[in-house]
Amino acid sequence: MRNRSSNDDATDRQLKLLVGLVVVLALGALGLDIWHATVTHAAMPNPILLATIFLVVAVAYRVKIDVRIHSSRSGSSWTEVPIMVGLVLIPIPWVVLCVAAGLTTIRLLNRAYSWNKGLFAVGKEVLVVSASGATFALLGVTPNATEPRATVGAIIAAYLVFWIVDELVFHPVIAVASQSTISKSFRQGLTTRAFSHLARLVTAIYVIEVLVSGASLLLLAFVPMVVACLHLWESRRLRTKQEREAWRQLADTTDELSSVDLNQVLYVAAGQGTRLFSADVVEIDLTGSGVNRVIRADADGVTYDGPGPRKFGGDSSITTDLETRDRSYRAGALVLDFHGKIRLTEFERYKLKTFASALCTAIRNAAAYAELQRLNEQNAFDAAHDPLTGLANRRELYERAEEYFGGRTDDGVVALLLIDLNHFKEVNDTLGHGAGDAVLREVARRLDDAAAPGDLVARLGGDEFAVLLVNLVTPALATHRAEQMLSALEATLEVEGMQITVEAAGGIALAPGSGGINELMRRADVAMYQAKRAGQPTATYAHSQDTADVGRLMLGGELQRAVAKQEFVVDFQPIVDLGSGEIISAEALARWQHPEHGYLTPMQFLETVERSGQLPAFADAVLDQALAAFCVWREAGYDLPVAVNVSPRSLLDQRFPATVLAQLSHHNVPADRLVLELAETLTISQLDTVGRALAELREAGVGLALDDFGTGVSPLSVLSHIPVNQLKIDRDFVTAVETSSEAAAVIRSTVDLARSLHLTVVAEGVESEPQRHALWELGCVAGQGHLFARPMAAARLLGALQRGSGGRPGSLAVPLHDGGAVVRLPRRRPSGGARSALPHQPA
Ligand code: C2E
Ligand code: CA
Ligand code: CA
């Protein structure tokens, strides 16, 4: 991941050009030197002298490198003195050779530098020495070992040239390399440099003057000592300055490291690491902390960021553990790699330790922050998602919908599809919750796959799902999309090796203009129940079929109050013997005496009750009142079995049979005086569950009637599952009995079926004498309807019983004309076994 800009490349090219130029000039100077030496017939100098100069120069270079604290320039070198002396004693080419050879040797021994830098250093020295030598030559100083002569002026001039050329060659290159200006580079440390040069110049003059004057060489004995002192003082000064600079850099870097972004921490550290320690490569190896990641950088930036192992760590590297000061946390290791073997000063070691521990703290903080971030995200996800399926949850759906209603999204036309799985409870009950979960997950997956981009699929809880359909081009498209989603559930799914078919009902509602998400939910719910009732996969909300006004009121906790304050009352509609007109039983029909809305019929409130948690309380209240009425009538001498309507939802409640039996014993009513009317809307799979509960009640003697018979899908399969003993012919057939031969045929076959199964039949909604007549002729002997009486309060029914019709208490109508002609079984009180509260079918 080398981060090189074109700028860096340009710098590189410039630098190479400059170094090339210096090297070429140096070669030229060397050529000139050699030519000059041959012209002047310079003889080979004394080898001992040559070796001495070479050695002294080499040692001076060696000292220079040692002093260097991995910074670009120390300036603290004493090579100038032997070079000046050499130029006075031996021909220039030999001095140049000594310098070049000495420097190269030292460089080769200490390979902390690149070739580039090495070539430049040697080239520069060659130029500088040549220029200085040329100055001597111009001023008439001819090198002569046996008779050295040089004036102070010549030495000063040669030294000045030496210095000037050195500065001229040095600063452009440094300016380019450090991407600053020449003048800035020149001004940096100028005073220190000037002072050092002065000290060297004085020393050079002194040494040369001693040699020139032919004085005792002993006078030179204390020179090394002076040089050593000056050198120490100088390098100390320099070191202090550089240390101060290093601390500043370190402080800046640590500031930069205080980021919560781990990547930034690592990249800054790797990049600054090369600068802080003048390392060629820096590696940050996190594998020690269990994260397989290594970051590598050189002076140009990060060159690698990927899995380990790290590449460096050998002899030329310094490896530091990245751990906090108290060693409580380990982030990995920091590796500094150099061109050659290197030994850090104590200060540098300390600096490295400080840097490593700052880096470690930064890594720990960034990692902790990342973990916190991850936890936050996880929490946010958990709060918005269903753990079982991973779908959005109810809250998320509401939030998204609220955004829509608040105009904060541009979702276009929006609709809600509410999906409820049919008989999911059975899967749970029969196959266990594990299987149930698997089914829900699979359903979730399929819905998610079938959803269009942008749609939000949510699980609301249990077996209820919802899909927010967005960006519908036309509202009509909602139905199409909903059907697609539901058809995705059609294919059988395999759970624990079993093939399971999932049936579902979906309710669709378009986002309403007012009422927000709650109204949208409610409408989709209404539609879903329509779909369920109609046995269709989907239904779309229609205003006309909504019992909204009341329904909405009741959602506001009204139901609870209604139950508590006994606002639910029960009316009774007599069931009569069609032939004699006698009352043979009564059907309990619930009403809601609403304090504001008045007398509400089941049509208006039943759906809401069924869907609320209040159904058991409601059913219990109705049963209680029905049995209480039975007792009142019995007291008065009328033994009228009472029929109570039961919601399919109650039947799915496992506690239902026990509640019924408890009520019977509470009122002290024999079980066979109670008939439970069951809607035929139960589906086959529900029947299995319900069948067991009903068998229990049937066993106890409770009568079971199939309500609205003939309207359901498969009456025969219902009969085979449920031990009913009465069929109630739906009002639709009764209404049409005179006009439609089909209706008549249904009634006749129902009567036939009942006879062969030993069941009784009751016709509902008998409104006229001709209907009564027709029913009688078709073999139906019992009925209820407005012809005889509307539903009424228990007390009124008692009054009607007592008054009777045509002076016959207990009857509501005159007997049929030909009633006597029909052979009728006498009304009898059944005793034991399959008893019936109703007359048996006429033979
Ligand atoms: P259903 O069981 O079919 O009840 C008969 C319905 O027909 C009653 O309506 C009754 O008032 C009405 N009816 C009776 N004779 C005639 C007639 O000659 N002509 C016409 N047009 N209608 C007649 P209601 O009371 O409104 O009840 C409606 C439905 O509500 C009932 O239908 C029953 O399914 C349900 N229901 C009533 N009470 C309860 C209850 O306590 N629990 C449950 N779960 N459902 C109930
Ligand atoms: Ca009924
Ligand atoms: Ca009915």
Coordinates of C-alpha atoms and ligand atoms in Angstrom, one line a residue, residues 587-589 643-646 677-679 705-708 728 764 784, ligand 2:
E587 CA -79.8 -19.6 22.0
A588 CA -77.7 -17.1 23.9
L589 CA -76.6 -14.1 21.8
A643 CA -77.2 -22.9 23.4
V644 CA -74.1 -20.7 23.6
N645 CA -71.9 -19.6 20.7
V646 CA -68.2 -20.4 20.9
E677 CA -72.5 -23.8 18.9
L678 CA -69.3 -24.0 16.9
A679 CA -68.6 -22.0 13.8
A705 CA -73.9 -27.9 17.4
L706 CA -72.4 -27.0 14.1
D707 CA -73.4 -23.4 13.4
D708 CA -74.1 -22.0 9.9
K728 CA -77.9 -25.6 12.4
E764 CA -82.0 -20.5 11.5
Q784 CA -85.6 -20.1 15.3
Ligands
CA2 CA -75.4 -19.5 16.8

